[in-house]
């Protein structure tokens, strides 16, 4: 776990060290999208490093689209011939 944490810190330091000077030239929407994506990546990284039993992104997508997808599949199913 310690090695994973060290690697994660180094990787994020390199990413931010490269991206922050470029982001200073960008407008607010770009910075907002970048920040959101970095939070998602950091969340996923923390789950990996600390072996946490937190929901992944696919869990949220599954909860959001399960019922509509089930309705579509039921609508498209053909009766057996």
C-alpha positions as MATLAB code, in Angstrom:
seq = 'XXXXXXXXXXXXXXXXXXXXXXXXXXXXXXXXXXXXXXXXXXXXXXXXXXXXXXXXXXXXXXXXXXXXXXXXXXXXXXXXX';
ca = [
       0.000    0.000    0.000;
       2.837    2.399    0.778;
       4.386    1.864   -2.645;
       1.027    2.473   -4.336;
       0.610    5.691   -2.339;
       4.090    6.930   -3.227;
       3.565    6.155   -6.912;
       0.185    7.910   -6.846;
       1.667   11.028   -5.245;
       4.519   11.119   -7.763;
       2.167   10.613  -10.722;
      -0.219   13.356   -9.593;
       2.695   15.702   -8.858;
       4.022   15.188  -12.394;
       0.572   15.619  -13.943;
      -0.183   18.788  -11.996;
       3.331   20.145  -12.520;
       2.838   19.850  -16.266;
      -0.796   20.969  -16.430;
      -0.988   23.904  -13.996;
       1.104   26.323  -16.105;
      -1.034   25.475  -19.145;
      -4.273   25.841  -17.172;
      -3.360   29.385  -16.115;
      -3.868   30.418  -19.748;
      -7.287   28.727  -20.073;
     -10.788   30.018  -19.341;
     -13.038   29.037  -16.436;
     -14.995   26.231  -18.117;
     -11.835   24.399  -19.106;
     -10.454   24.644  -15.589;
     -13.769   23.425  -14.161;
     -13.870   20.382  -16.426;
     -10.213   19.602  -15.690;
     -10.822   19.901  -11.939;
     -13.862   17.628  -12.129;
     -11.954   14.985  -14.061;
      -9.057   15.186  -11.612;
     -11.447   14.668   -8.677;
     -12.880   11.576  -10.371;
      -9.366   10.262  -11.062;
      -8.278   10.989   -7.488;
     -11.363    9.219   -6.110;
     -10.648    6.140   -8.224;
      -6.962    6.258   -7.226;
      -7.794    6.379   -3.522;
     -10.078    3.375   -3.897;
      -7.236    1.487   -5.593;
      -4.462    2.519   -3.195;
      -6.329    1.889    0.056;
      -8.435   -1.080   -1.174;
     -11.622    0.703   -0.132;
     -15.050   -0.793   -0.641;
     -16.548    2.395   -2.062;
     -18.774    2.474   -5.119;
     -17.101    2.840   -8.499;
     -18.473    5.043  -11.231;
     -20.123    2.073  -12.916;
     -22.223    1.584   -9.780;
     -23.739    5.051  -10.184;
     -24.281    4.528  -13.914;
     -25.873    1.148  -13.254;
     -28.236    2.625  -10.672;
     -29.146    5.461  -13.027;
     -29.764    3.430  -16.188;
     -30.858   -0.008  -14.930;
     -34.610    0.575  -15.090;
     -34.694    2.442  -18.433;
     -32.478   -0.241  -19.982;
     -34.740   -2.990  -18.647;
     -37.778   -1.273  -20.173;
     -36.045   -0.954  -23.549;
     -35.034   -4.628  -23.536;
     -38.559   -5.709  -22.602;
     -39.985   -3.553  -25.395;
     -37.610   -4.985  -27.994;
     -37.976   -8.648  -27.026;
     -39.763  -10.692  -29.651;
     -42.145  -13.411  -28.553;
     -40.865  -16.944  -29.208;
     -42.062  -18.337  -32.513;
];
